[in-house]
PDB file of C-alpha atoms in Angstrom:
ATOM      1  CA  MET V   1       0.000   0.000   0.000  1.00  0.00           C
ATOM      2  CA  LYS V   2       2.891   2.331   0.672  1.00  0.00           C
ATOM      3  CA  ALA V   3       3.851   2.276  -3.010  1.00  0.00           C
ATOM      4  CA  LEU V   4       0.341   3.413  -3.961  1.00  0.00           C
ATOM      5  CA  ARG V   5       0.938   6.698  -2.163  1.00  0.00           C
ATOM      6  CA  SER V   6       2.995   7.719  -5.150  1.00  0.00           C
ATOM      7  CA  LYS V   7       0.980   9.722  -7.662  1.00  0.00           C
ATOM      8  CA  SER V   8       2.450   8.033 -10.735  1.00  0.00           C
ATOM      9  CA  THR V   9       2.074   4.529  -9.276  1.00  0.00           C
ATOM     10  CA  LEU V  10      -1.548   5.069  -8.295  1.00  0.00           C
ATOM     11  CA  ILE V  11      -2.494   6.521 -11.686  1.00  0.00           C
ATOM     12  CA  LEU V  12      -0.729   3.742 -13.582  1.00  0.00           C
ATOM     13  CA  THR V  13      -2.396   1.070 -11.443  1.00  0.00           C
ATOM     14  CA  GLY V  14      -5.792   2.649 -11.979  1.00  0.00           C
ATOM     15  CA  LEU V  15      -5.295   2.781 -15.732  1.00  0.00           C
ATOM     16  CA  VAL V  16      -4.295  -0.885 -15.836  1.00  0.00           C
ATOM     17  CA  ILE V  17      -7.377  -1.913 -13.841  1.00  0.00           C
ATOM     18  CA  ALA V  18      -9.689   0.202 -16.008  1.00  0.00           C
ATOM     19  CA  ALA V  19      -8.166  -1.265 -19.185  1.00  0.00           C
ATOM     20  CA  ALA V  20      -8.481  -4.818 -17.831  1.00  0.00           C
ATOM     21  CA  LEU V  21     -12.101  -4.143 -16.926  1.00  0.00           C
ATOM     22  CA  PHE V  22     -12.808  -2.893 -20.436  1.00  0.00           C
ATOM     23  CA  GLY V  23     -11.172  -6.034 -21.822  1.00  0.00           C
ATOM     24  CA  ALA V  24     -13.222  -8.281 -19.550  1.00  0.00           C
ATOM     25  CA  ALA V  25     -16.390  -6.613 -20.807  1.00  0.00           C
ATOM     26  CA  SER V  26     -15.492  -7.475 -24.389  1.00  0.00           C
ATOM     27  CA  MET V  27     -15.394 -11.206 -23.595  1.00  0.00           C
ATOM     28  CA  VAL V  28     -18.300 -13.669 -23.765  1.00  0.00           C
ATOM     29  CA  TRP V  29     -20.192 -13.618 -20.489  1.00  0.00           C
ATOM     30  CA  PHE V  30     -23.116 -15.890 -21.310  1.00  0.00           C
ATOM     31  CA  ASN V  31     -23.893 -18.693 -23.750  1.00  0.00           C
ATOM     32  CA  VAL V  32     -27.555 -19.243 -24.524  1.00  0.00           C
ATOM     33  CA  THR V  33     -29.004 -22.266 -26.309  1.00  0.00           C
ATOM     34  CA  VAL V  34     -32.354 -21.321 -27.830  1.00  0.00           C
ATOM     35  CA  PRO V  35     -34.567 -24.351 -28.684  1.00  0.00           C
ATOM     36  CA  ASN V  36     -35.683 -24.548 -32.314  1.00  0.00           C
ATOM     37  CA  PRO V  37     -37.728 -27.272 -34.109  1.00  0.00           C
ATOM     38  CA  VAL V  38     -35.095 -27.503 -36.834  1.00  0.00           C
ATOM     39  CA  GLN V  39     -31.866 -26.814 -34.972  1.00  0.00           C
ATOM     40  CA  ASP V  40     -31.057 -25.214 -31.650  1.00  0.00           C
ATOM     41  CA  ILE V  41     -29.595 -21.717 -31.913  1.00  0.00           C
ATOM     42  CA  GLN V  42     -26.413 -20.918 -30.013  1.00  0.00           C
ATOM     43  CA  VAL V  43     -26.086 -17.291 -28.924  1.00  0.00           C
ATOM     44  CA  SER V  44     -22.943 -15.914 -27.308  1.00  0.00           C
ATOM     45  CA  VAL V  45     -23.549 -12.749 -25.309  1.00  0.00           C
ATOM     46  CA  ARG V  46     -20.595 -10.515 -24.541  1.00  0.00           C
ATOM     47  CA  GLY V  47     -20.317  -8.252 -21.560  1.00  0.00           C
ATOM     48  CA  THR V  48     -20.764  -5.205 -23.771  1.00  0.00           C
ATOM     49  CA  GLU V  49     -24.235  -6.549 -24.629  1.00  0.00           C
ATOM     50  CA  ALA V  50     -25.210  -7.963 -21.251  1.00  0.00           C
ATOM     51  CA  SER V  51     -24.013  -4.901 -19.353  1.00  0.00           C
ATOM     52  CA  PRO V  52     -23.291  -1.916 -21.648  1.00  0.00           C
ATOM     53  CA  ALA V  53     -22.515   0.347 -18.706  1.00  0.00           C
ATOM     54  CA  VAL V  54     -19.366  -1.602 -17.845  1.00  0.00           C
ATOM     55  CA  PRO V  55     -17.212  -0.607 -20.848  1.00  0.00           C
ATOM     56  CA  ALA V  56     -18.605   2.922 -20.840  1.00  0.00           C
ATOM     57  CA  LEU V  57     -17.835   3.533 -17.166  1.00  0.00           C
ATOM     58  CA  SER V  58     -14.431   1.857 -17.549  1.00  0.00           C
ATOM     59  CA  LEU V  59     -13.522   4.489 -20.122  1.00  0.00           C
ATOM     60  CA  VAL V  60     -14.806   7.204 -17.793  1.00  0.00           C
ATOM     61  CA  ALA V  61     -12.566   5.914 -14.998  1.00  0.00           C
ATOM     62  CA  ALA V  62      -9.553   5.710 -17.321  1.00  0.00           C
ATOM     63  CA  ALA V  63     -10.142   9.276 -18.516  1.00  0.00           C
ATOM     64  CA  ALA V  64     -10.421  10.417 -14.893  1.00  0.00           C
ATOM     65  CA  PHE V  65      -7.066   8.835 -14.030  1.00  0.00           C
ATOM     66  CA  LEU V  66      -5.452  10.566 -16.995  1.00  0.00           C
ATOM     67  CA  ALA V  67      -6.995  13.882 -15.968  1.00  0.00           C
ATOM     68  CA  LEU V  68      -5.790  13.308 -12.414  1.00  0.00           C
ATOM     69  CA  SER V  69      -2.200  13.291 -13.654  1.00  0.00           C
ATOM     70  CA  ILE V  70      -2.451  16.879 -14.952  1.00  0.00           C
ATOM     71  CA  ALA V  71      -5.217  18.403 -12.818  1.00  0.00           C
ATOM     72  CA  GLY V  72      -4.474  21.264 -10.460  1.00  0.00           C
ATOM     73  CA  ARG V  73      -4.751  21.201  -6.699  1.00  0.00           C
ATOM     74  CA  VAL V  74      -8.498  22.007  -6.671  1.00  0.00           C
ATOM     75  CA  LEU V  75      -9.606  20.243  -9.853  1.00  0.00           C
ATOM     76  CA  ARG V  76      -7.963  16.960  -8.831  1.00  0.00           C
ATOM     77  CA  TRP V  77     -10.534  16.587  -6.045  1.00  0.00           C
ATOM     78  CA  VAL V  78     -13.397  16.855  -8.531  1.00  0.00           C
ATOM     79  CA  VAL V  79     -11.732  14.332 -10.855  1.00  0.00           C
ATOM     80  CA  ALA V  80     -10.921  11.941  -8.013  1.00  0.00           C
ATOM     81  CA  VAL V  81     -14.565  11.773  -6.926  1.00  0.00           C
ATOM     82  CA  VAL V  82     -15.534  10.584 -10.426  1.00  0.00           C
ATOM     83  CA  ILE V  83     -13.429   7.417 -10.115  1.00  0.00           C
ATOM     84  CA  PRO V  84     -15.215   5.702  -7.187  1.00  0.00           C
ATOM     85  CA  LEU V  85     -18.580   6.793  -8.597  1.00  0.00           C
ATOM     86  CA  ALA V  86     -17.771   5.162 -11.944  1.00  0.00           C
ATOM     87  CA  ALA V  87     -16.495   2.050 -10.157  1.00  0.00           C
ATOM     88  CA  ALA V  88     -19.679   1.840  -8.097  1.00  0.00           C
ATOM     89  CA  GLY V  89     -21.700   2.042 -11.314  1.00  0.00           C
ATOM     90  CA  VAL V  90     -19.661  -0.786 -12.840  1.00  0.00           C
ATOM     91  CA  LEU V  91     -20.086  -2.893  -9.717  1.00  0.00           C
ATOM     92  CA  PHE V  92     -23.844  -2.405  -9.703  1.00  0.00           C
ATOM     93  CA  SER V  93     -24.091  -3.217 -13.418  1.00  0.00           C
ATOM     94  CA  VAL V  94     -22.063  -6.429 -13.109  1.00  0.00           C
ATOM     95  CA  ILE V  95     -24.038  -7.605 -10.082  1.00  0.00           C
ATOM     96  CA  SER V  96     -27.289  -6.949 -11.939  1.00  0.00           C
ATOM     97  CA  ALA V  97     -26.143  -9.037 -14.910  1.00  0.00           C
ATOM     98  CA  VAL V  98     -24.904 -11.906 -12.752  1.00  0.00           C
ATOM     99  CA  SER V  99     -27.996 -11.997 -10.553  1.00  0.00           C
ATOM    100  CA  ASP V 100     -30.432 -11.965 -13.499  1.00  0.00           C
ATOM    101  CA  PRO V 101     -28.693 -13.464 -16.563  1.00  0.00           C
ATOM    102  CA  GLN V 102     -31.963 -14.014 -18.433  1.00  0.00           C
ATOM    103  CA  ARG V 103     -32.763 -10.335 -18.375  1.00  0.00           C
ATOM    104  CA  ALA V 104     -29.167  -9.426 -19.215  1.00  0.00           C
ATOM    105  CA  THR V 105     -29.201 -11.637 -22.324  1.00  0.00           C
ATOM    106  CA  GLU V 106     -32.764 -10.987 -23.442  1.00  0.00           C
ATOM    107  CA  THR V 107     -31.934  -8.225 -25.926  1.00  0.00           C
ATOM    108  CA  ALA V 108     -28.962 -10.039 -27.468  1.00  0.00           C
ATOM    109  CA  VAL V 109     -30.918 -13.286 -27.823  1.00  0.00           C
ATOM    110  CA  GLY V 110     -33.844 -11.447 -29.389  1.00  0.00           C
ATOM    111  CA  ASP V 111     -31.594  -9.761 -31.941  1.00  0.00           C
ATOM    112  CA  SER V 112     -29.728 -12.961 -32.855  1.00  0.00           C
ATOM    113  CA  ALA V 113     -32.417 -15.635 -32.639  1.00  0.00           C
ATOM    114  CA  GLY V 114     -35.555 -13.587 -33.048  1.00  0.00           C
ATOM    115  CA  VAL V 115     -36.930 -15.021 -29.819  1.00  0.00           C
ATOM    116  CA  VAL V 116     -38.078 -12.798 -26.968  1.00  0.00           C
ATOM    117  CA  GLY V 117     -38.868 -13.940 -23.447  1.00  0.00           C
ATOM    118  CA  THR V 118     -37.234 -17.358 -23.590  1.00  0.00           C
ATOM    119  CA  GLU V 119     -37.084 -19.278 -20.328  1.00  0.00           C
ATOM    120  CA  VAL V 120     -33.705 -20.828 -21.102  1.00  0.00           C
ATOM    121  CA  VAL V 121     -31.139 -20.254 -18.352  1.00  0.00           C
ATOM    122  CA  PRO V 122     -27.884 -18.971 -19.885  1.00  0.00           C
ATOM    123  CA  ASP V 123     -24.585 -20.669 -19.191  1.00  0.00           C
ATOM    124  CA  GLN V 124     -22.345 -18.210 -17.429  1.00  0.00           C
ATOM    125  CA  SER V 125     -18.632 -17.946 -18.104  1.00  0.00           C
ATOM    126  CA  LEU V 126     -15.871 -16.847 -15.738  1.00  0.00           C
ATOM    127  CA  TRP V 127     -15.598 -13.330 -17.183  1.00  0.00           C
ATOM    128  CA  PRO V 128     -18.459 -11.710 -15.243  1.00  0.00           C
ATOM    129  CA  TRP V 129     -16.713 -12.713 -12.026  1.00  0.00           C
ATOM    130  CA  VAL V 130     -13.420 -11.326 -13.317  1.00  0.00           C
ATOM    131  CA  ALA V 131     -15.209  -8.060 -14.069  1.00  0.00           C
ATOM    132  CA  LEU V 132     -16.706  -8.104 -10.575  1.00  0.00           C
ATOM    133  CA  VAL V 133     -13.287  -8.436  -8.930  1.00  0.00           C
ATOM    134  CA  LEU V 134     -11.833  -5.697 -11.132  1.00  0.00           C
ATOM    135  CA  ALA V 135     -14.749  -3.401 -10.308  1.00  0.00           C
ATOM    136  CA  ILE V 136     -14.079  -3.883  -6.595  1.00  0.00           C
ATOM    137  CA  LEU V 137     -10.381  -3.109  -7.106  1.00  0.00           C
ATOM    138  CA  LEU V 138     -11.274  -0.012  -9.107  1.00  0.00           C
ATOM    139  CA  LEU V 139     -13.574   1.156  -6.331  1.00  0.00           C
ATOM    140  CA  LEU V 140     -10.882   0.608  -3.694  1.00  0.00           C
ATOM    141  CA  ILE V 141      -8.201   2.477  -5.605  1.00  0.00           C
ATOM    142  CA  GLY V 142     -10.666   5.277  -6.316  1.00  0.00           C
ATOM    143  CA  LEU V 143     -11.355   5.661  -2.603  1.00  0.00           C
ATOM    144  CA  TRP V 144      -7.641   5.381  -1.838  1.00  0.00           C
ATOM    145  CA  SER V 145      -6.897   8.244  -4.238  1.00  0.00           C
ATOM    146  CA  LEU V 146      -9.118  10.494  -2.109  1.00  0.00           C
ATOM    147  CA  VAL V 147      -6.977   9.600   0.901  1.00  0.00           C
ATOM    148  CA  VAL V 148      -3.567  10.257  -0.644  1.00  0.00           C
ATOM    149  CA  ILE V 149      -4.343  13.398  -2.655  1.00  0.00           C
ATOM    150  CA  PRO V 150      -3.603  15.713   0.312  1.00  0.00           C
ATOM    151  CA  ARG V 151      -0.186  14.066   0.629  1.00  0.00           C
ATOM    152  CA  TRP V 152       0.575  14.858  -2.995  1.00  0.00           C
ATOM    153  CA  SER V 153       0.079  18.545  -2.291  1.00  0.00           C
ATOM    154  CA  ALA V 154       2.130  18.468   0.899  1.00  0.00           C
ATOM    155  CA  GLY V 155       4.887  16.478  -0.731  1.00  0.00           C
ATOM    156  CA  GLY V 156       5.121  18.833  -3.662  1.00  0.00           C
ATOM    157  CA  SER V 157       5.324  21.980  -1.524  1.00  0.00           C
ATOM    158  CA  THR V 158       7.919  20.396   0.752  1.00  0.00           C
ATOM    159  CA  LYS V 159      10.068  19.422  -2.192  1.00  0.00           C
ATOM    160  CA  TYR V 160       9.793  22.938  -3.659  1.00  0.00           C
ATOM    161  CA  ARG V 161      10.734  24.495  -0.351  1.00  0.00           C
ATOM    162  CA  ARG V 162      13.793  22.245  -0.007  1.00  0.00           C
ATOM    163  CA  GLU V 163      14.934  23.073  -3.529  1.00  0.00           C
ATOM    164  CA  ARG V 164      14.528  26.807  -2.875  1.00  0.00           C
ATOM    165  CA  GLU V 165      16.489  26.570   0.385  1.00  0.00           C
ATOM    166  CA  ALA V 166      19.275  24.661  -1.390  1.00  0.00           C
ATOM    167  CA  THR V 167      19.408  27.319  -4.086  1.00  0.00           C
ATOM    168  CA  ASP V 168      19.627  30.099  -1.500  1.00  0.00           C
ATOM    169  CA  GLN V 169      22.487  28.330   0.256  1.00  0.00           C
ATOM    170  CA  GLN V 170      24.426  27.944  -2.987  1.00  0.00           C
ATOM    171  CA  ALA V 171      23.900  31.564  -4.060  1.00  0.00           C
ATOM    172  CA  PRO V 172      27.072  33.764  -3.782  1.00  0.00           C
ATOM    173  CA  PRO V 173      27.070  36.434  -1.073  1.00  0.00           C
ATOM    174  CA  ALA V 174      25.825  39.816  -2.223  1.00  0.00           C
ATOM    175  CA  THR V 175      28.370  42.596  -2.706  1.00  0.00           C
ATOM    176  CA  GLY V 176      27.996  46.320  -2.188  1.00  0.00           C
ATOM    177  CA  VAL V 177      25.757  46.036   0.875  1.00  0.00           C
ATOM    178  CA  HIS V 178      23.976  49.289   1.574  1.00  0.00           C
ATOM    179  CA  ASP V 179      24.905  50.827   4.909  1.00  0.00           C
ATOM    180  CA  PRO V 180      22.102  53.094   6.162  1.00  0.00           C
ATOM    181  CA  ASP V 181      24.559  54.937   8.531  1.00  0.00           C
ATOM    182  CA  ALA V 182      27.060  55.775   5.782  1.00  0.00           C
ATOM    183  CA  ALA V 183      25.336  59.011   4.750  1.00  0.00           C
ATOM    184  CA  ARG V 184      25.164  60.217   8.358  1.00  0.00           C
ATOM    185  CA  ARG V 185      28.855  59.537   8.920  1.00  0.00           C
ATOM    186  CA  ASP V 186      29.787  61.318   5.688  1.00  0.00           C
ATOM    187  CA  GLY V 187      27.830  64.388   6.820  1.00  0.00           C
ATOM    188  CA  ILE V 188      29.632  64.444  10.173  1.00  0.00           C
ATOM    189  CA  ASP V 189      33.057  64.151   8.507  1.00  0.00           C
ATOM    190  CA  THR V 190      32.216  66.996   6.128  1.00  0.00           C
ATOM    191  CA  TRP V 191      31.159  69.289   8.979  1.00  0.00           C
ATOM    192  CA  ASP V 192      34.352  68.503  10.895  1.00  0.00           C
ATOM    193  CA  ALA V 193      36.395  69.357   7.809  1.00  0.00           C
ATOM    194  CA  PHE V 194      34.663  72.732   7.530  1.00  0.00           C
ATOM    195  CA  SER V 195      35.373  73.353  11.230  1.00  0.00           C
ATOM    196  CA  ASP V 196      39.100  72.687  10.645  1.00  0.00           C
ATOM    197  CA  GLY V 197      39.188  75.166   7.736  1.00  0.00           C
ATOM    198  CA  GLU V 198      39.422  72.506   5.041  1.00  0.00           C
ATOM    199  CA  ASP V 199      37.432  72.309   1.849  1.00  0.00           C
ATOM    200  CA  PRO V 200      36.011  68.727   1.643  1.00  0.00           C
ATOM    201  CA  THR V 201      34.844  69.262  -1.951  1.00  0.00           C
ATOM    202  CA  GLY V 202      38.421  69.357  -3.102  1.00  0.00           C
ATOM    203  CA  ARG V 203      39.208  65.867  -1.863  1.00  0.00           C
TER     204      ARG V 203
END
């Protein structure tokens, strides 16, 4: 966990998880065998069809991580809030598809086989569960980013202050320091010269 305090490490990890989640959504989640008097129809339903919100919200999370890398001190808070919200949406969408596979595959089966409202229970692959685990990881890292963002700001200012102090220490000493009492002493010396009968302007 200590490594995830680093801004670059956290952003890279988040991008990898978001990309893996998008890839999991492109895989086949359900296989449906639709009975037919002539020949049964096999329909493969991908995650993008069973749960369209998953790939869309994965892209949102990836874009938020990219924006987090360049966002300012105030804007990064707004961007960071988007990540756990997108992850929560993915998690809800995956759970909905897994808990009701018939409803999740109804549209795809209707488009492919021309059958609506079939009572066939789809065969579920491993990919919905992979997407579920990735969604949980994305949610955790999104929440973790909200915890470590204040440390990014503190770390940056501390580093800047140390660099400025080092620069000041290496700077050469200033020459020709102004002495505020010099003018007063020059006036006293001039008056004394006049008192001794000398002309100070001729020096």
